[in-house]
mmCIF file of the C-alpha atoms, coordinates in Angstrom:
data_MODEL
# 
_entry.id   MODEL 
# 
loop_
_atom_site.group_PDB 
_atom_site.id 
_atom_site.type_symbol 
_atom_site.label_atom_id 
_atom_site.label_alt_id 
_atom_site.label_comp_id 
_atom_site.label_asym_id 
_atom_site.label_entity_id 
_atom_site.label_seq_id 
_atom_site.pdbx_PDB_ins_code 
_atom_site.Cartn_x 
_atom_site.Cartn_y 
_atom_site.Cartn_z 
_atom_site.occupancy 
_atom_site.B_iso_or_equiv 
_atom_site.pdbx_formal_charge 
_atom_site.auth_seq_id 
_atom_site.auth_comp_id 
_atom_site.auth_asym_id 
_atom_site.auth_atom_id 
_atom_site.pdbx_PDB_model_num 
ATOM 1   C CA . MET A 1 1   ? -18.977 -16.931 -9.641  1.00 0.00 ? 1   MET A CA 1 
ATOM 2   C CA . HIS A 1 2   ? -17.654 -13.880 -11.137 1.00 0.00 ? 2   HIS A CA 1 
ATOM 3   C CA . VAL A 1 3   ? -13.788 -13.522 -10.409 1.00 0.00 ? 3   VAL A CA 1 
ATOM 4   C CA . LEU A 1 4   ? -12.674 -9.811  -10.551 1.00 0.00 ? 4   LEU A CA 1 
ATOM 5   C CA . LEU A 1 5   ? -9.079  -10.928 -10.575 1.00 0.00 ? 5   LEU A CA 1 
ATOM 6   C CA . GLU A 1 6   ? -6.528  -13.065 -9.180  1.00 0.00 ? 6   GLU A CA 1 
ATOM 7   C CA . THR A 1 7   ? -2.950  -12.775 -7.672  1.00 0.00 ? 7   THR A CA 1 
ATOM 8   C CA . GLU A 1 8   ? -0.369  -15.653 -6.809  1.00 0.00 ? 8   GLU A CA 1 
ATOM 9   C CA . ARG A 1 9   ? -2.304  -16.301 -3.850  1.00 0.00 ? 9   ARG A CA 1 
ATOM 10  C CA . LEU A 1 10  ? -5.767  -14.456 -3.835  1.00 0.00 ? 10  LEU A CA 1 
ATOM 11  C CA . ARG A 1 11  ? -9.021  -14.886 -5.975  1.00 0.00 ? 11  ARG A CA 1 
ATOM 12  C CA . LEU A 1 12  ? -11.160 -11.585 -5.218  1.00 0.00 ? 12  LEU A CA 1 
ATOM 13  C CA . ARG A 1 13  ? -14.622 -12.359 -6.864  1.00 0.00 ? 13  ARG A CA 1 
ATOM 14  C CA . ALA A 1 14  ? -17.985 -11.587 -6.279  1.00 0.00 ? 14  ALA A CA 1 
ATOM 15  C CA . PHE A 1 15  ? -20.125 -11.797 -3.409  1.00 0.00 ? 15  PHE A CA 1 
ATOM 16  C CA . ALA A 1 16  ? -22.730 -14.994 -2.871  1.00 0.00 ? 16  ALA A CA 1 
ATOM 17  C CA . GLY A 1 17  ? -25.315 -15.976 -0.206  1.00 0.00 ? 17  GLY A CA 1 
ATOM 18  C CA . ALA A 1 18  ? -22.879 -18.938 0.874   1.00 0.00 ? 18  ALA A CA 1 
ATOM 19  C CA . ASP A 1 19  ? -20.274 -15.814 2.201   1.00 0.00 ? 19  ASP A CA 1 
ATOM 20  C CA . LEU A 1 20  ? -23.008 -13.987 4.636   1.00 0.00 ? 20  LEU A CA 1 
ATOM 21  C CA . ASP A 1 21  ? -21.897 -16.701 7.526   1.00 0.00 ? 21  ASP A CA 1 
ATOM 22  C CA . ASN A 1 22  ? -18.480 -15.933 7.030   1.00 0.00 ? 22  ASN A CA 1 
ATOM 23  C CA . LEU A 1 23  ? -19.097 -12.257 6.973   1.00 0.00 ? 23  LEU A CA 1 
ATOM 24  C CA . HIS A 1 24  ? -21.106 -12.327 9.949   1.00 0.00 ? 24  HIS A CA 1 
ATOM 25  C CA . GLU A 1 25  ? -17.976 -14.689 12.095  1.00 0.00 ? 25  GLU A CA 1 
ATOM 26  C CA . MET A 1 26  ? -15.544 -11.993 10.977  1.00 0.00 ? 26  MET A CA 1 
ATOM 27  C CA . ASP A 1 27  ? -17.275 -8.843  11.860  1.00 0.00 ? 27  ASP A CA 1 
ATOM 28  C CA . GLY A 1 28  ? -18.301 -10.859 15.024  1.00 0.00 ? 28  GLY A CA 1 
ATOM 29  C CA . ASP A 1 29  ? -14.357 -11.166 16.034  1.00 0.00 ? 29  ASP A CA 1 
ATOM 30  C CA . PRO A 1 30  ? -13.508 -7.861  18.077  1.00 0.00 ? 30  PRO A CA 1 
ATOM 31  C CA . GLU A 1 31  ? -9.689  -7.680  17.366  1.00 0.00 ? 31  GLU A CA 1 
ATOM 32  C CA . VAL A 1 32  ? -10.894 -7.685  13.486  1.00 0.00 ? 32  VAL A CA 1 
ATOM 33  C CA . MET A 1 33  ? -13.721 -5.056  14.606  1.00 0.00 ? 33  MET A CA 1 
ATOM 34  C CA . ARG A 1 34  ? -11.153 -2.732  17.021  1.00 0.00 ? 34  ARG A CA 1 
ATOM 35  C CA . PHE A 1 35  ? -10.166 -0.388  14.465  1.00 0.00 ? 35  PHE A CA 1 
ATOM 36  C CA . LEU A 1 36  ? -13.344 -0.357  12.430  1.00 0.00 ? 36  LEU A CA 1 
ATOM 37  C CA . ASP A 1 37  ? -16.551 1.656   12.672  1.00 0.00 ? 37  ASP A CA 1 
ATOM 38  C CA . ARG A 1 38  ? -19.125 -0.800  13.906  1.00 0.00 ? 38  ARG A CA 1 
ATOM 39  C CA . GLY A 1 39  ? -19.217 -3.402  11.499  1.00 0.00 ? 39  GLY A CA 1 
ATOM 40  C CA . HIS A 1 40  ? -20.153 -0.955  8.104   1.00 0.00 ? 40  HIS A CA 1 
ATOM 41  C CA . PRO A 1 41  ? -20.670 -2.450  5.363   1.00 0.00 ? 41  PRO A CA 1 
ATOM 42  C CA . ALA A 1 42  ? -23.200 -4.820  6.896   1.00 0.00 ? 42  ALA A CA 1 
ATOM 43  C CA . ALA A 1 43  ? -22.858 -8.107  5.446   1.00 0.00 ? 43  ALA A CA 1 
ATOM 44  C CA . GLU A 1 44  ? -26.008 -8.636  3.960   1.00 0.00 ? 44  GLU A CA 1 
ATOM 45  C CA . LEU A 1 45  ? -25.226 -5.794  1.550   1.00 0.00 ? 45  LEU A CA 1 
ATOM 46  C CA . LEU A 1 46  ? -22.185 -7.166  0.941   1.00 0.00 ? 46  LEU A CA 1 
ATOM 47  C CA . VAL A 1 47  ? -23.912 -10.416 -0.299  1.00 0.00 ? 47  VAL A CA 1 
ATOM 48  C CA . THR A 1 48  ? -27.292 -8.430  -2.120  1.00 0.00 ? 48  THR A CA 1 
ATOM 49  C CA . ARG A 1 49  ? -25.655 -5.098  -3.396  1.00 0.00 ? 49  ARG A CA 1 
ATOM 50  C CA . TYR A 1 50  ? -22.348 -6.561  -4.390  1.00 0.00 ? 50  TYR A CA 1 
ATOM 51  C CA . ALA A 1 51  ? -22.874 -9.693  -5.633  1.00 0.00 ? 51  ALA A CA 1 
ATOM 52  C CA . GLN A 1 52  ? -23.051 -8.580  -9.374  1.00 0.00 ? 52  GLN A CA 1 
ATOM 53  C CA . PRO A 1 53  ? -20.061 -8.283  -11.243 1.00 0.00 ? 53  PRO A CA 1 
ATOM 54  C CA . SER A 1 54  ? -18.583 -4.920  -11.411 1.00 0.00 ? 54  SER A CA 1 
ATOM 55  C CA . PRO A 1 55  ? -14.864 -3.483  -11.943 1.00 0.00 ? 55  PRO A CA 1 
ATOM 56  C CA . PHE A 1 56  ? -15.607 -1.262  -8.634  1.00 0.00 ? 56  PHE A CA 1 
ATOM 57  C CA . GLY A 1 57  ? -17.203 -2.211  -4.944  1.00 0.00 ? 57  GLY A CA 1 
ATOM 58  C CA . TYR A 1 58  ? -16.719 -4.387  -2.652  1.00 0.00 ? 58  TYR A CA 1 
ATOM 59  C CA . TRP A 1 59  ? -15.042 -8.421  -3.421  1.00 0.00 ? 59  TRP A CA 1 
ATOM 60  C CA . ALA A 1 60  ? -15.111 -11.099 -1.600  1.00 0.00 ? 60  ALA A CA 1 
ATOM 61  C CA . ALA A 1 61  ? -11.452 -12.235 -1.107  1.00 0.00 ? 61  ALA A CA 1 
ATOM 62  C CA . GLU A 1 62  ? -10.404 -16.319 -0.580  1.00 0.00 ? 62  GLU A CA 1 
ATOM 63  C CA . GLU A 1 63  ? -7.575  -17.841 -0.798  1.00 0.00 ? 63  GLU A CA 1 
ATOM 64  C CA . ARG A 1 64  ? -6.671  -19.602 -4.727  1.00 0.00 ? 64  ARG A CA 1 
ATOM 65  C CA . ASP A 1 65  ? -5.623  -22.880 -4.382  1.00 0.00 ? 65  ASP A CA 1 
ATOM 66  C CA . THR A 1 66  ? -8.434  -23.520 -1.064  1.00 0.00 ? 66  THR A CA 1 
ATOM 67  C CA . ALA A 1 67  ? -11.056 -21.292 -1.918  1.00 0.00 ? 67  ALA A CA 1 
ATOM 68  C CA . ALA A 1 68  ? -10.712 -20.504 1.740   1.00 0.00 ? 68  ALA A CA 1 
ATOM 69  C CA . PHE A 1 69  ? -12.646 -17.553 2.793   1.00 0.00 ? 69  PHE A CA 1 
ATOM 70  C CA . LEU A 1 70  ? -10.344 -14.582 4.099   1.00 0.00 ? 70  LEU A CA 1 
ATOM 71  C CA . GLY A 1 71  ? -12.133 -11.254 4.394   1.00 0.00 ? 71  GLY A CA 1 
ATOM 72  C CA . TRP A 1 72  ? -13.091 -8.844  1.565   1.00 0.00 ? 72  TRP A CA 1 
ATOM 73  C CA . PHE A 1 73  ? -11.251 -5.946  -0.226  1.00 0.00 ? 73  PHE A CA 1 
ATOM 74  C CA . GLU A 1 74  ? -13.253 -2.480  -1.622  1.00 0.00 ? 74  GLU A CA 1 
ATOM 75  C CA . PHE A 1 75  ? -12.069 -0.362  -4.387  1.00 0.00 ? 75  PHE A CA 1 
ATOM 76  C CA . ARG A 1 76  ? -15.416 2.130   -5.556  1.00 0.00 ? 76  ARG A CA 1 
ATOM 77  C CA . PRO A 1 77  ? -15.901 5.666   -6.243  1.00 0.00 ? 77  PRO A CA 1 
ATOM 78  C CA . VAL A 1 78  ? -15.628 8.041   -3.750  1.00 0.00 ? 78  VAL A CA 1 
ATOM 79  C CA . ARG A 1 79  ? -17.952 10.276  -5.402  1.00 0.00 ? 79  ARG A CA 1 
ATOM 80  C CA . ASP A 1 80  ? -21.108 8.723   -7.090  1.00 0.00 ? 80  ASP A CA 1 
ATOM 81  C CA . GLY A 1 81  ? -20.818 8.397   -11.293 1.00 0.00 ? 81  GLY A CA 1 
ATOM 82  C CA . ARG A 1 82  ? -16.797 9.055   -10.993 1.00 0.00 ? 82  ARG A CA 1 
ATOM 83  C CA . THR A 1 83  ? -14.452 6.688   -11.427 1.00 0.00 ? 83  THR A CA 1 
ATOM 84  C CA . ASP A 1 84  ? -11.146 8.660   -11.866 1.00 0.00 ? 84  ASP A CA 1 
ATOM 85  C CA . GLU A 1 85  ? -10.638 8.637   -7.456  1.00 0.00 ? 85  GLU A CA 1 
ATOM 86  C CA . VAL A 1 86  ? -11.427 5.653   -5.575  1.00 0.00 ? 86  VAL A CA 1 
ATOM 87  C CA . GLU A 1 87  ? -11.254 4.505   -2.220  1.00 0.00 ? 87  GLU A CA 1 
ATOM 88  C CA . LEU A 1 88  ? -9.132  1.283   -0.944  1.00 0.00 ? 88  LEU A CA 1 
ATOM 89  C CA . GLY A 1 89  ? -10.252 -1.097  1.658   1.00 0.00 ? 89  GLY A CA 1 
ATOM 90  C CA . TYR A 1 90  ? -10.019 -4.267  3.102   1.00 0.00 ? 90  TYR A CA 1 
ATOM 91  C CA . ARG A 1 91  ? -10.939 -6.268  6.505   1.00 0.00 ? 91  ARG A CA 1 
ATOM 92  C CA . LEU A 1 92  ? -9.211  -9.957  7.070   1.00 0.00 ? 92  LEU A CA 1 
ATOM 93  C CA . ARG A 1 93  ? -10.180 -12.481 9.051   1.00 0.00 ? 93  ARG A CA 1 
ATOM 94  C CA . ARG A 1 94  ? -7.620  -12.800 11.981  1.00 0.00 ? 94  ARG A CA 1 
ATOM 95  C CA . ALA A 1 95  ? -6.499  -16.158 10.978  1.00 0.00 ? 95  ALA A CA 1 
ATOM 96  C CA . ALA A 1 96  ? -4.862  -14.112 7.241   1.00 0.00 ? 96  ALA A CA 1 
ATOM 97  C CA . TRP A 1 97  ? -3.128  -11.566 9.063   1.00 0.00 ? 97  TRP A CA 1 
ATOM 98  C CA . GLY A 1 98  ? 0.412   -11.365 8.752   1.00 0.00 ? 98  GLY A CA 1 
ATOM 99  C CA . LYS A 1 99  ? 0.391   -12.937 5.478   1.00 0.00 ? 99  LYS A CA 1 
ATOM 100 C CA . GLY A 1 100 ? 1.229   -10.758 3.234   1.00 0.00 ? 100 GLY A CA 1 
ATOM 101 C CA . TYR A 1 101 ? -2.898  -11.045 1.928   1.00 0.00 ? 101 TYR A CA 1 
ATOM 102 C CA . ALA A 1 102 ? -3.418  -7.162  2.200   1.00 0.00 ? 102 ALA A CA 1 
ATOM 103 C CA . THR A 1 103 ? -0.594  -5.833  0.568   1.00 0.00 ? 103 THR A CA 1 
ATOM 104 C CA . GLU A 1 104 ? -1.149  -8.097  -2.073  1.00 0.00 ? 104 GLU A CA 1 
ATOM 105 C CA . GLY A 1 105 ? -4.600  -7.893  -2.453  1.00 0.00 ? 105 GLY A CA 1 
ATOM 106 C CA . ALA A 1 106 ? -4.092  -3.884  -2.274  1.00 0.00 ? 106 ALA A CA 1 
ATOM 107 C CA . ARG A 1 107 ? -1.299  -3.746  -4.869  1.00 0.00 ? 107 ARG A CA 1 
ATOM 108 C CA . ALA A 1 108 ? -3.293  -5.894  -7.471  1.00 0.00 ? 108 ALA A CA 1 
ATOM 109 C CA . LEU A 1 109 ? -6.486  -3.491  -6.687  1.00 0.00 ? 109 LEU A CA 1 
ATOM 110 C CA . VAL A 1 110 ? -4.415  -0.280  -7.512  1.00 0.00 ? 110 VAL A CA 1 
ATOM 111 C CA . ARG A 1 111 ? -2.590  -1.791  -10.232 1.00 0.00 ? 111 ARG A CA 1 
ATOM 112 C CA . ARG A 1 112 ? -5.740  -2.548  -11.831 1.00 0.00 ? 112 ARG A CA 1 
ATOM 113 C CA . GLY A 1 113 ? -7.441  0.651   -11.064 1.00 0.00 ? 113 GLY A CA 1 
ATOM 114 C CA . PHE A 1 114 ? -4.441  2.745   -12.969 1.00 0.00 ? 114 PHE A CA 1 
ATOM 115 C CA . ALA A 1 115 ? -3.647  0.281   -16.045 1.00 0.00 ? 115 ALA A CA 1 
ATOM 116 C CA . GLU A 1 116 ? -6.920  -0.614  -16.867 1.00 0.00 ? 116 GLU A CA 1 
ATOM 117 C CA . LEU A 1 117 ? -10.072 1.363   -15.186 1.00 0.00 ? 117 LEU A CA 1 
ATOM 118 C CA . GLY A 1 118 ? -8.581  4.886   -15.954 1.00 0.00 ? 118 GLY A CA 1 
ATOM 119 C CA . VAL A 1 119 ? -8.325  5.497   -12.554 1.00 0.00 ? 119 VAL A CA 1 
ATOM 120 C CA . VAL A 1 120 ? -6.047  8.993   -11.329 1.00 0.00 ? 120 VAL A CA 1 
ATOM 121 C CA . ARG A 1 121 ? -6.446  8.760   -7.605  1.00 0.00 ? 121 ARG A CA 1 
ATOM 122 C CA . VAL A 1 122 ? -6.518  5.966   -4.845  1.00 0.00 ? 122 VAL A CA 1 
ATOM 123 C CA . THR A 1 123 ? -7.651  7.147   -1.355  1.00 0.00 ? 123 THR A CA 1 
ATOM 124 C CA . ALA A 1 124 ? -7.453  5.039   1.667   1.00 0.00 ? 124 ALA A CA 1 
ATOM 125 C CA . THR A 1 125 ? -8.360  6.277   5.180   1.00 0.00 ? 125 THR A CA 1 
ATOM 126 C CA . THR A 1 126 ? -7.801  4.557   9.013   1.00 0.00 ? 126 THR A CA 1 
ATOM 127 C CA . MET A 1 127 ? -7.021  5.277   12.544  1.00 0.00 ? 127 MET A CA 1 
ATOM 128 C CA . ALA A 1 128 ? -4.153  6.945   13.179  1.00 0.00 ? 128 ALA A CA 1 
ATOM 129 C CA . VAL A 1 129 ? -3.385  4.154   15.654  1.00 0.00 ? 129 VAL A CA 1 
ATOM 130 C CA . ASN A 1 130 ? -4.076  1.365   13.452  1.00 0.00 ? 130 ASN A CA 1 
ATOM 131 C CA . THR A 1 131 ? -0.275  0.415   12.490  1.00 0.00 ? 131 THR A CA 1 
ATOM 132 C CA . GLY A 1 132 ? -0.933  -2.846  11.076  1.00 0.00 ? 132 GLY A CA 1 
ATOM 133 C CA . SER A 1 133 ? -3.093  -1.002  7.963   1.00 0.00 ? 133 SER A CA 1 
ATOM 134 C CA . ARG A 1 134 ? -1.259  1.582   8.027   1.00 0.00 ? 134 ARG A CA 1 
ATOM 135 C CA . ARG A 1 135 ? 1.891   -0.292  6.757   1.00 0.00 ? 135 ARG A CA 1 
ATOM 136 C CA . VAL A 1 136 ? -0.077  -1.859  4.492   1.00 0.00 ? 136 VAL A CA 1 
ATOM 137 C CA . LEU A 1 137 ? -1.158  0.984   2.685   1.00 0.00 ? 137 LEU A CA 1 
ATOM 138 C CA . GLU A 1 138 ? 2.543   2.418   2.668   1.00 0.00 ? 138 GLU A CA 1 
ATOM 139 C CA . LYS A 1 139 ? 3.584   -1.365  1.189   1.00 0.00 ? 139 LYS A CA 1 
ATOM 140 C CA . SER A 1 140 ? 1.009   -1.057  -1.549  1.00 0.00 ? 140 SER A CA 1 
ATOM 141 C CA . GLY A 1 141 ? 2.911   2.478   -2.485  1.00 0.00 ? 141 GLY A CA 1 
ATOM 142 C CA . LEU A 1 142 ? 0.586   4.850   -1.505  1.00 0.00 ? 142 LEU A CA 1 
ATOM 143 C CA . ARG A 1 143 ? 1.884   8.195   0.875   1.00 0.00 ? 143 ARG A CA 1 
ATOM 144 C CA . TYR A 1 144 ? 0.600   9.642   3.839   1.00 0.00 ? 144 TYR A CA 1 
ATOM 145 C CA . VAL A 1 145 ? -1.338  12.708  2.979   1.00 0.00 ? 145 VAL A CA 1 
ATOM 146 C CA . ARG A 1 146 ? -3.066  13.842  6.635   1.00 0.00 ? 146 ARG A CA 1 
ATOM 147 C CA . THR A 1 147 ? -4.484  13.378  9.886   1.00 0.00 ? 147 THR A CA 1 
ATOM 148 C CA . PHE A 1 148 ? -7.837  14.819  10.327  1.00 0.00 ? 148 PHE A CA 1 
ATOM 149 C CA . HIS A 1 149 ? -9.830  14.432  13.071  1.00 0.00 ? 149 HIS A CA 1 
ATOM 150 C CA . GLU A 1 150 ? -14.022 13.793  13.299  1.00 0.00 ? 150 GLU A CA 1 
ATOM 151 C CA . GLU A 1 151 ? -17.150 13.828  15.665  1.00 0.00 ? 151 GLU A CA 1 
ATOM 152 C CA . TRP A 1 152 ? -18.229 10.177  16.519  1.00 0.00 ? 152 TRP A CA 1 
ATOM 153 C CA . ALA A 1 153 ? -21.407 9.365   18.385  1.00 0.00 ? 153 ALA A CA 1 
ATOM 154 C CA . ASP A 1 154 ? -19.572 6.814   19.869  1.00 0.00 ? 154 ASP A CA 1 
ATOM 155 C CA . PRO A 1 155 ? -15.578 7.012   19.466  1.00 0.00 ? 155 PRO A CA 1 
ATOM 156 C CA . LEU A 1 156 ? -13.485 3.853   19.063  1.00 0.00 ? 156 LEU A CA 1 
ATOM 157 C CA . PRO A 1 157 ? -10.396 3.867   21.579  1.00 0.00 ? 157 PRO A CA 1 
ATOM 158 C CA . GLY A 1 158 ? -7.448  5.582   19.707  1.00 0.00 ? 158 GLY A CA 1 
ATOM 159 C CA . ALA A 1 159 ? -9.928  7.988   18.082  1.00 0.00 ? 159 ALA A CA 1 
ATOM 160 C CA . GLU A 1 160 ? -8.694  11.091  19.985  1.00 0.00 ? 160 GLU A CA 1 
ATOM 161 C CA . HIS A 1 161 ? -5.590  10.447  17.476  1.00 0.00 ? 161 HIS A CA 1 
ATOM 162 C CA . GLY A 1 162 ? -7.429  11.056  14.574  1.00 0.00 ? 162 GLY A CA 1 
ATOM 163 C CA . ASP A 1 163 ? -7.602  9.389   11.129  1.00 0.00 ? 163 ASP A CA 1 
ATOM 164 C CA . VAL A 1 164 ? -5.086  9.585   8.582   1.00 0.00 ? 164 VAL A CA 1 
ATOM 165 C CA . GLU A 1 165 ? -5.458  10.228  4.759   1.00 0.00 ? 165 GLU A CA 1 
ATOM 166 C CA . TYR A 1 166 ? -3.212  7.805   2.542   1.00 0.00 ? 166 TYR A CA 1 
ATOM 167 C CA . ALA A 1 167 ? -3.347  8.603   -1.201  1.00 0.00 ? 167 ALA A CA 1 
ATOM 168 C CA . LEU A 1 168 ? -1.429  7.624   -4.508  1.00 0.00 ? 168 LEU A CA 1 
ATOM 169 C CA . THR A 1 169 ? -1.816  9.016   -7.878  1.00 0.00 ? 169 THR A CA 1 
ATOM 170 C CA . ALA A 1 170 ? -1.383  7.615   -11.263 1.00 0.00 ? 170 ALA A CA 1 
ATOM 171 C CA . GLY A 1 171 ? 1.428   9.682   -12.289 1.00 0.00 ? 171 GLY A CA 1 
ATOM 172 C CA . GLU A 1 172 ? 3.229   8.727   -9.072  1.00 0.00 ? 172 GLU A CA 1 
ATOM 173 C CA . TRP A 1 173 ? 2.512   4.719   -9.661  1.00 0.00 ? 173 TRP A CA 1 
ATOM 174 C CA . ARG A 1 174 ? 4.311   4.963   -13.134 1.00 0.00 ? 174 ARG A CA 1 
ATOM 175 C CA . ARG A 1 175 ? 7.042   6.092   -11.541 1.00 0.00 ? 175 ARG A CA 1 
ATOM 176 C CA . PRO A 1 176 ? 10.000  3.569   -11.182 1.00 0.00 ? 176 PRO A CA 1 
ATOM 177 C CA . GLY A 1 177 ? 10.314  2.408   -7.860  1.00 0.00 ? 177 GLY A CA 1 
ATOM 178 C CA . THR A 1 178 ? 6.598   2.043   -6.536  1.00 0.00 ? 178 THR A CA 1 
ATOM 179 C CA . PRO A 1 179 ? 5.266   -1.030  -5.760  1.00 0.00 ? 179 PRO A CA 1 
# 
């Protein structure tokens, strides 16, 4: 098992075939998927393409002490072939909500990106109405950049309010007081 990083309570590791059932269960929860794009990335893709060790990509998240599956985190380049700007994302089981796991994992990835991987900018997007994820991004040090609207063939409820982009640069991260 390749481990990307560990925090006080989390372990982010490469996906394994054994994660498939947990991913399907998580993606089958309508509350987990309420603000998400109908399940993408596909669970099968996560356990095949992202099972290989890499500093960028998607990572399974588990409790460090119990190895209980919590969900996944994403930290991958915005543009192919470039690692200066990365997208931060996550999806957690409902049982893991409200316990600080999302913020803990996001902060650890941001720190690793800026301190070890030469990342210049971290960006994240969510639906404007997804106040929980917006709070996580803010607690992780990212700042609101803009609201934008996309055309969706099958828009989710709340899509009429648009999506929001948050970002943090390496220079901002190095300033005192940034998480």
